[in-house]
PDB file of C-alpha atoms in Angstrom:
ATOM      1  CA  MET W   1     -16.307 -45.368 -20.110  1.00 47.00           C
ATOM      2  CA  LEU W   2     -17.736 -41.598 -19.579  1.00 52.00           C
ATOM      3  CA  ILE W   3     -20.961 -41.348 -18.337  1.00 52.00           C
ATOM      4  CA  GLN W   4     -23.013 -38.338 -20.034  1.00 53.00           C
ATOM      5  CA  PRO W   5     -24.572 -36.362 -18.247  1.00 52.00           C
ATOM      6  CA  ARG W   6     -28.717 -36.499 -18.418  1.00 52.00           C
ATOM      7  CA  PRO W   7     -30.629 -33.611 -19.683  1.00 52.00           C
ATOM      8  CA  GLN W   8     -31.586 -32.816 -16.467  1.00 52.00           C
ATOM      9  CA  ASP W   9     -28.203 -32.450 -15.136  1.00 58.00           C
ATOM     10  CA  SER W  10     -27.525 -29.876 -17.738  1.00 60.00           C
ATOM     11  CA  LYS W  11     -30.611 -28.031 -17.141  1.00 60.00           C
ATOM     12  CA  THR W  12     -29.618 -27.480 -13.350  1.00 69.00           C
ATOM     13  CA  ALA W  13     -26.237 -26.606 -14.004  1.00 88.00           C
ATOM     14  CA  ALA W  14     -27.290 -24.104 -15.958  1.00 88.00           C
ATOM     15  CA  HIS W  15     -29.854 -22.822 -13.812  1.00 87.00           C
ATOM     16  CA  GLU W  16     -27.197 -22.501 -11.359  1.00 93.00           C
ATOM     17  CA  ARG W  17     -24.651 -21.073 -12.705  1.00 93.00           C
ATOM     18  CA  VAL W  18     -26.893 -17.878 -13.751  1.00 94.00           C
ATOM     19  CA  TYR W  19     -28.280 -18.007 -10.571  1.00 94.00           C
ATOM     20  CA  ARG W  20     -24.916 -17.430  -8.839  1.00 94.00           C
ATOM     21  CA  ALA W  21     -23.837 -15.183 -11.578  1.00 94.00           C
ATOM     22  CA  LEU W  22     -26.815 -12.891 -11.138  1.00 94.00           C
ATOM     23  CA  ARG W  23     -26.708 -13.596  -7.333  1.00 95.00           C
ATOM     24  CA  THR W  24     -23.254 -11.848  -7.644  1.00 94.00           C
ATOM     25  CA  GLN W  25     -23.798  -8.914  -9.582  1.00 93.00           C
ATOM     26  CA  ILE W  26     -26.471  -7.879  -7.495  1.00 93.00           C
ATOM     27  CA  MET W  27     -25.269  -8.321  -4.252  1.00 94.00           C
ATOM     28  CA  HIS W  28     -22.183  -6.319  -5.605  1.00 92.00           C
ATOM     29  CA  GLY W  29     -24.038  -3.556  -6.553  1.00 90.00           C
ATOM     30  CA  GLU W  30     -23.042  -4.226 -10.303  1.00 92.00           C
ATOM     31  CA  ILE W  31     -26.996  -3.415 -11.100  1.00 91.00           C
ATOM     32  CA  PRO W  32     -28.451  -0.148 -10.529  1.00 89.00           C
ATOM     33  CA  PRO W  33     -32.088   0.088  -8.846  1.00 90.00           C
ATOM     34  CA  GLY W  34     -34.524   0.057 -10.183  1.00 90.00           C
ATOM     35  CA  GLU W  35     -33.430  -1.574 -13.500  1.00 93.00           C
ATOM     36  CA  ALA W  36     -35.806  -3.612 -15.826  1.00 94.00           C
ATOM     37  CA  LEU W  37     -34.628  -7.644 -16.359  1.00 93.00           C
ATOM     38  CA  THR W  38     -35.604  -9.881 -19.200  1.00 92.00           C
ATOM     39  CA  LEU W  39     -35.453 -13.230 -19.314  1.00 91.00           C
ATOM     40  CA  ARG W  40     -34.241 -13.303 -22.845  1.00 92.00           C
ATOM     41  CA  GLY W  41     -31.684 -10.190 -22.077  1.00 92.00           C
ATOM     42  CA  ILE W  42     -30.338 -12.840 -19.371  1.00 91.00           C
ATOM     43  CA  GLY W  43     -30.498 -15.923 -21.239  1.00 90.00           C
ATOM     44  CA  LYS W  44     -28.368 -14.056 -23.716  1.00 91.00           C
ATOM     45  CA  SER W  45     -26.160 -12.974 -21.583  1.00 91.00           C
ATOM     46  CA  HIS W  46     -25.381 -16.312 -19.819  1.00 90.00           C
ATOM     47  CA  ASP W  47     -25.519 -17.777 -22.741  1.00 91.00           C
ATOM     48  CA  VAL W  48     -28.503 -20.071 -21.930  1.00 91.00           C
ATOM     49  CA  SER W  49     -32.467 -21.079 -22.650  1.00 90.00           C
ATOM     50  CA  MET W  50     -35.108 -19.303 -21.249  1.00 89.00           C
ATOM     51  CA  THR W  51     -35.623 -22.129 -18.814  1.00 90.00           C
ATOM     52  CA  PRO W  52     -32.419 -21.576 -16.628  1.00 91.00           C
ATOM     53  CA  ALA W  53     -32.929 -18.261 -16.541  1.00 92.00           C
ATOM     54  CA  ARG W  54     -36.476 -18.238 -15.521  1.00 92.00           C
ATOM     55  CA  GLU W  55     -35.300 -20.618 -12.955  1.00 94.00           C
ATOM     56  CA  ALA W  56     -32.511 -18.597 -11.769  1.00 94.00           C
ATOM     57  CA  VAL W  57     -34.655 -15.389 -11.283  1.00 94.00           C
ATOM     58  CA  ARG W  58     -37.487 -17.110  -9.906  1.00 94.00           C
ATOM     59  CA  ARG W  59     -34.855 -18.473  -6.770  1.00 94.00           C
ATOM     60  CA  LEU W  60     -33.759 -14.448  -6.652  1.00 95.00           C
ATOM     61  CA  VAL W  61     -37.475 -13.153  -6.643  1.00 95.00           C
ATOM     62  CA  ALA W  62     -37.948 -15.526  -3.485  1.00 95.00           C
ATOM     63  CA  GLU W  63     -34.640 -14.219  -2.089  1.00 94.00           C
ATOM     64  CA  GLY W  64     -36.010 -10.656  -2.503  1.00 93.00           C
ATOM     65  CA  ALA W  65     -32.643  -9.863  -4.821  1.00 94.00           C
ATOM     66  CA  LEU W  66     -35.138  -9.114  -7.570  1.00 95.00           C
ATOM     67  CA  PHE W  67     -38.642  -7.858  -7.677  1.00 92.00           C
ATOM     68  CA  LEU W  68     -41.844  -9.102  -9.684  1.00 90.00           C
ATOM     69  CA  SER W  69     -44.400  -6.919 -10.412  1.00 88.00           C
ATOM     70  CA  SER W  70     -48.208  -7.757 -11.251  1.00 86.00           C
ATOM     71  CA  SER W  71     -47.491  -7.352 -15.053  1.00 87.00           C
ATOM     72  CA  GLY W  72     -44.495 -10.005 -14.747  1.00 85.00           C
ATOM     73  CA  ARG W  73     -42.032  -6.928 -14.889  1.00 90.00           C
ATOM     74  CA  VAL W  74     -39.032  -7.831 -13.170  1.00 93.00           C
ATOM     75  CA  SER W  75     -36.358  -5.663 -11.415  1.00 94.00           C
ATOM     76  CA  THR W  76     -34.008  -4.975  -8.855  1.00 93.00           C
ATOM     77  CA  PRO W  77     -35.570  -3.278  -5.683  1.00 88.00           C
ATOM     78  CA  ALA W  78     -35.727   0.803  -5.649  1.00 87.00           C
ATOM     79  CA  LEU W  79     -36.057   0.350  -1.757  1.00 88.00           C
ATOM     80  CA  SER W  80     -38.557   2.730   0.219  1.00 89.00           C
ATOM     81  CA  ASP W  81     -37.518   4.314   3.299  1.00 87.00           C
ATOM     82  CA  ASP W  82     -38.925   1.921   5.558  1.00 91.00           C
ATOM     83  CA  ARG W  83     -37.643  -0.911   4.085  1.00 91.00           C
ATOM     84  CA  ILE W  84     -33.621   0.727   4.092  1.00 89.00           C
ATOM     85  CA  GLU W  85     -34.701   1.399   7.954  1.00 90.00           C
ATOM     86  CA  GLU W  86     -35.884  -2.266   8.237  1.00 93.00           C
ATOM     87  CA  LEU W  87     -32.484  -4.205   6.382  1.00 92.00           C
ATOM     88  CA  ALA W  88     -30.187  -1.364   8.723  1.00 91.00           C
ATOM     89  CA  THR W  89     -31.735  -2.405  11.279  1.00 93.00           C
ATOM     90  CA  LEU W  90     -31.424  -6.601  10.693  1.00 95.00           C
ATOM     91  CA  ARG W  91     -27.844  -5.574  10.556  1.00 95.00           C
ATOM     92  CA  ALA W  92     -27.887  -4.301  12.919  1.00 95.00           C
ATOM     93  CA  LEU W  93     -29.559  -7.079  15.168  1.00 96.00           C
ATOM     94  CA  LEU W  94     -27.343  -9.769  12.809  1.00 97.00           C
ATOM     95  CA  GLU W  95     -23.842  -8.739  12.302  1.00 97.00           C
ATOM     96  CA  PRO W  96     -22.231  -7.384  16.036  1.00 98.00           C
ATOM     97  CA  GLU W  97     -23.849 -10.862  17.177  1.00 98.00           C
ATOM     98  CA  LEU W  98     -21.665 -12.644  14.363  1.00 98.00           C
ATOM     99  CA  ALA W  99     -18.764 -10.098  15.328  1.00 98.00           C
ATOM    100  CA  SER W 100     -19.412 -10.724  18.786  1.00 98.00           C
ATOM    101  CA  ARG W 101     -18.999 -14.767  18.419  1.00 98.00           C
ATOM    102  CA  ALA W 102     -16.140 -14.502  15.605  1.00 98.00           C
ATOM    103  CA  LEU W 103     -13.854 -12.875  18.744  1.00 98.00           C
ATOM    104  CA  PRO W 104     -13.018 -15.503  20.584  1.00 97.00           C
ATOM    105  CA  ARG W 105     -11.394 -17.388  17.223  1.00 96.00           C
ATOM    106  CA  ALA W 106      -9.929 -14.266  15.902  1.00 95.00           C
ATOM    107  CA  HIS W 107      -6.146 -15.331  15.740  1.00 95.00           C
ATOM    108  CA  PHE W 108      -3.524 -12.778  14.170  1.00 94.00           C
ATOM    109  CA  ALA W 109      -4.140 -14.384  10.846  1.00 97.00           C
ATOM    110  CA  LEU W 110      -7.253 -13.066  10.357  1.00 97.00           C
ATOM    111  CA  ILE W 111      -6.624 -10.170  11.837  1.00 97.00           C
ATOM    112  CA  ASP W 112      -4.032  -9.594   9.159  1.00 97.00           C
ATOM    113  CA  ARG W 113      -5.936 -11.141   6.417  1.00 98.00           C
ATOM    114  CA  LEU W 114      -8.602  -8.774   7.301  1.00 97.00           C
ATOM    115  CA  ASP W 115      -5.700  -5.409   6.911  1.00 96.00           C
ATOM    116  CA  VAL W 116      -4.803  -6.850   3.703  1.00 97.00           C
ATOM    117  CA  ILE W 117      -8.836  -6.905   2.625  1.00 97.00           C
ATOM    118  CA  ASN W 118      -9.213  -3.493   3.876  1.00 95.00           C
ATOM    119  CA  GLN W 119      -6.038  -2.495   2.012  1.00 94.00           C
ATOM    120  CA  GLY W 120      -7.832  -3.653  -0.764  1.00 95.00           C
ATOM    121  CA  VAL W 121     -10.688  -1.346   0.226  1.00 92.00           C
ATOM    122  CA  SER W 122      -8.730   1.263  -0.143  1.00 91.00           C
ATOM    123  CA  GLN W 123      -7.294   0.989  -3.914  1.00 92.00           C
ATOM    124  CA  ALA W 124     -10.663   0.596  -4.662  1.00 91.00           C
ATOM    125  CA  ILE W 125     -11.818   4.239  -3.420  1.00 88.00           C
ATOM    126  CA  THR W 126      -8.719   5.471  -5.106  1.00 88.00           C
ATOM    127  CA  HIS W 127      -9.891   4.089  -8.326  1.00 88.00           C
ATOM    128  CA  HIS W 128     -12.781   5.321  -8.034  1.00 86.00           C
ATOM    129  CA  ASP W 129     -14.429   1.218  -8.566  1.00 88.00           C
ATOM    130  CA  ALA W 130     -17.358   1.279  -7.118  1.00 86.00           C
ATOM    131  CA  THR W 131     -18.565  -2.704  -7.958  1.00 89.00           C
ATOM    132  CA  ALA W 132     -14.644  -3.379  -6.027  1.00 91.00           C
ATOM    133  CA  TYR W 133     -15.469  -1.221  -3.275  1.00 90.00           C
ATOM    134  CA  ILE W 134     -18.551  -3.188  -2.191  1.00 91.00           C
ATOM    135  CA  ARG W 135     -17.085  -6.387  -3.223  1.00 94.00           C
ATOM    136  CA  LEU W 136     -14.136  -6.028  -0.702  1.00 95.00           C
ATOM    137  CA  ASN W 137     -16.429  -4.326   1.895  1.00 93.00           C
ATOM    138  CA  LEU W 138     -18.123  -7.208   1.899  1.00 95.00           C
ATOM    139  CA  GLU W 139     -15.338  -9.687   1.716  1.00 97.00           C
ATOM    140  CA  PHE W 140     -13.937  -7.695   5.095  1.00 97.00           C
ATOM    141  CA  HIS W 141     -17.608  -8.758   6.785  1.00 97.00           C
ATOM    142  CA  ARG W 142     -17.670 -12.281   5.844  1.00 97.00           C
ATOM    143  CA  THR W 143     -13.935 -13.226   6.321  1.00 98.00           C
ATOM    144  CA  LEU W 144     -14.556 -11.981  10.125  1.00 98.00           C
ATOM    145  CA  TYR W 145     -18.123 -13.115   9.953  1.00 98.00           C
ATOM    146  CA  LEU W 146     -17.109 -17.123   8.888  1.00 98.00           C
ATOM    147  CA  ARG W 147     -15.084 -17.036  12.408  1.00 97.00           C
ATOM    148  CA  ALA W 148     -18.365 -16.972  14.237  1.00 98.00           C
ATOM    149  CA  GLN W 149     -19.359 -20.737  12.770  1.00 97.00           C
ATOM    150  CA  ALA W 150     -22.753 -19.659  13.049  1.00 98.00           C
ATOM    151  CA  PRO W 151     -24.195 -20.507   8.933  1.00 97.00           C
ATOM    152  CA  ALA W 152     -27.559 -19.992   9.757  1.00 97.00           C
ATOM    153  CA  MET W 153     -27.112 -16.636  11.279  1.00 97.00           C
ATOM    154  CA  LEU W 154     -23.987 -15.671   8.459  1.00 97.00           C
ATOM    155  CA  ALA W 155     -26.743 -17.070   5.752  1.00 96.00           C
ATOM    156  CA  MET W 156     -29.485 -14.261   6.846  1.00 96.00           C
ATOM    157  CA  ALA W 157     -27.163 -11.621   6.745  1.00 97.00           C
ATOM    158  CA  GLU W 158     -26.163 -12.183   3.313  1.00 96.00           C
ATOM    159  CA  THR W 159     -30.003 -12.113   2.191  1.00 95.00           C
ATOM    160  CA  VAL W 160     -29.726  -8.680   3.792  1.00 95.00           C
ATOM    161  CA  TRP W 161     -26.767  -7.773   1.607  1.00 95.00           C
ATOM    162  CA  LEU W 162     -28.427  -8.935  -1.521  1.00 95.00           C
ATOM    163  CA  GLN W 163     -31.329  -7.184  -0.997  1.00 94.00           C
ATOM    164  CA  LEU W 164     -28.863  -3.925  -0.174  1.00 92.00           C
ATOM    165  CA  GLY W 165     -26.807  -4.801  -3.004  1.00 91.00           C
ATOM    166  CA  PRO W 166     -27.935  -2.302  -5.915  1.00 89.00           C
ATOM    167  CA  THR W 167     -28.623   0.649  -3.262  1.00 87.00           C
ATOM    168  CA  MET W 168     -25.476   0.377  -1.795  1.00 84.00           C
ATOM    169  CA  ARG W 169     -24.325   1.019  -5.452  1.00 81.00           C
ATOM    170  CA  ALA W 170     -25.996   4.787  -5.116  1.00 78.00           C
ATOM    171  CA  LEU W 171     -24.963   4.974  -1.369  1.00 76.00           C
ATOM    172  CA  TYR W 172     -21.517   4.588  -2.913  1.00 75.00           C
ATOM    173  CA  GLY W 173     -22.035   7.464  -5.092  1.00 70.00           C
ATOM    174  CA  ARG W 174     -23.967   9.588  -2.294  1.00 68.00           C
ATOM    175  CA  LEU W 175     -20.890   8.972   0.655  1.00 65.00           C
ATOM    176  CA  ASN W 176     -18.118  10.348  -2.230  1.00 70.00           C
ATOM    177  CA  ARG W 177     -15.436   8.511  -0.183  1.00 69.00           C
ATOM    178  CA  THR W 178     -11.964   9.457  -0.370  1.00 72.00           C
ATOM    179  CA  GLU W 179     -10.771   7.073   2.245  1.00 75.00           C
ATOM    180  CA  PRO W 180     -11.375   3.551   3.824  1.00 74.00           C
ATOM    181  CA  PRO W 181     -14.404   2.974   6.395  1.00 80.00           C
ATOM    182  CA  TYR W 182     -13.395   4.725   9.759  1.00 88.00           C
ATOM    183  CA  HIS W 183     -15.063   1.935  11.437  1.00 92.00           C
ATOM    184  CA  HIS W 184     -13.620  -0.909  10.096  1.00 95.00           C
ATOM    185  CA  LYS W 185     -10.083   0.655  11.585  1.00 95.00           C
ATOM    186  CA  LEU W 186     -11.955   0.449  15.072  1.00 97.00           C
ATOM    187  CA  ILE W 187     -13.171  -3.244  14.129  1.00 97.00           C
ATOM    188  CA  LEU W 188      -9.901  -3.838  13.557  1.00 97.00           C
ATOM    189  CA  ALA W 189      -8.499  -2.371  16.995  1.00 97.00           C
ATOM    190  CA  ALA W 190     -11.013  -3.905  19.132  1.00 98.00           C
ATOM    191  CA  LEU W 191     -10.183  -7.431  18.082  1.00 98.00           C
ATOM    192  CA  LYS W 192      -6.498  -6.725  18.601  1.00 97.00           C
ATOM    193  CA  ALA W 193      -7.686  -5.649  21.995  1.00 97.00           C
ATOM    194  CA  GLY W 194     -10.311  -8.490  22.326  1.00 97.00           C
ATOM    195  CA  ASP W 195     -12.246  -5.649  23.159  1.00 98.00           C
ATOM    196  CA  GLU W 196     -16.195  -7.280  22.456  1.00 98.00           C
ATOM    197  CA  PRO W 197     -18.807  -4.251  23.861  1.00 98.00           C
ATOM    198  CA  GLY W 198     -16.010  -2.000  21.104  1.00 98.00           C
ATOM    199  CA  LEU W 199     -16.424  -4.397  18.487  1.00 98.00           C
ATOM    200  CA  ARG W 200     -19.962  -4.875  18.840  1.00 98.00           C
ATOM    201  CA  LEU W 201     -20.100  -1.037  18.709  1.00 97.00           C
ATOM    202  CA  ALA W 202     -17.768  -0.641  15.632  1.00 97.00           C
ATOM    203  CA  VAL W 203     -19.974  -3.329  13.600  1.00 97.00           C
ATOM    204  CA  ARG W 204     -23.526  -1.867  14.321  1.00 96.00           C
ATOM    205  CA  ALA W 205     -22.069   1.951  13.340  1.00 94.00           C
ATOM    206  CA  ASP W 206     -20.256   0.152  10.333  1.00 92.00           C
ATOM    207  CA  ALA W 207     -23.112  -1.687   8.897  1.00 89.00           C
ATOM    208  CA  THR W 208     -25.789   0.853   9.600  1.00 88.00           C
ATOM    209  CA  GLN W 209     -24.629   4.490   9.437  1.00 82.00           C
ATOM    210  CA  GLY W 210     -24.110   5.111   5.519  1.00 74.00           C
ATOM    211  CA  LEU W 211     -27.739   3.601   4.930  1.00 76.00           C
ATOM    212  CA  ARG W 212     -29.162   5.854   6.913  1.00 70.00           C
ATOM    213  CA  LEU W 213     -27.921   8.891   4.863  1.00 69.00           C
ATOM    214  CA  LEU W 214     -29.865   7.048   1.690  1.00 65.00           C
ATOM    215  CA  LYS W 215     -33.506   8.195   3.389  1.00 61.00           C
ATOM    216  CA  GLY W 216     -35.434  11.059   2.478  1.00 51.00           C
TER     217      GLY W 216
END
């Protein structure tokens, strides 16, 4: 006998689906900074009612991925220079530590996997695909940091990435990249050599150097 899902279960599933889809779009820079979103538009895009759309937005506002004005307008954040500096500092604190903790577990299969992802970054740059570039760049870092076995720290790093997503899209246009990030090569070399200080320096530079070009 099949058990029919309760209405509440269906609502929860719809809200979770919208939340995850919107979260991914924001993190990967698919929505530009300062763009207004409406519950009606979100519901229509994801084929859900207003209730799951509202709950997904509420969660994303709490995470800093969306901004809710005093008038009730919802938009992706347009970050000030001070906010960019703050988030860059958080990346500089969190990500070298994650990389350092991952280093003892950085076997050759992991390094090969990172190299393959970095080749995908190169292809995204060749095709001028900003969304793919951001997605694969984050995948490069996440794949390494998962080996740190520090889930709370990684969750904090991902929240920073989420808040930076739209800004990263603006950064991609500013940098006008023609080749993969130079510091990815340094990260791979440090992993192969077991060079913990070199790994920390390369990760810190990769995480923060570009962001600071957006200031001013």
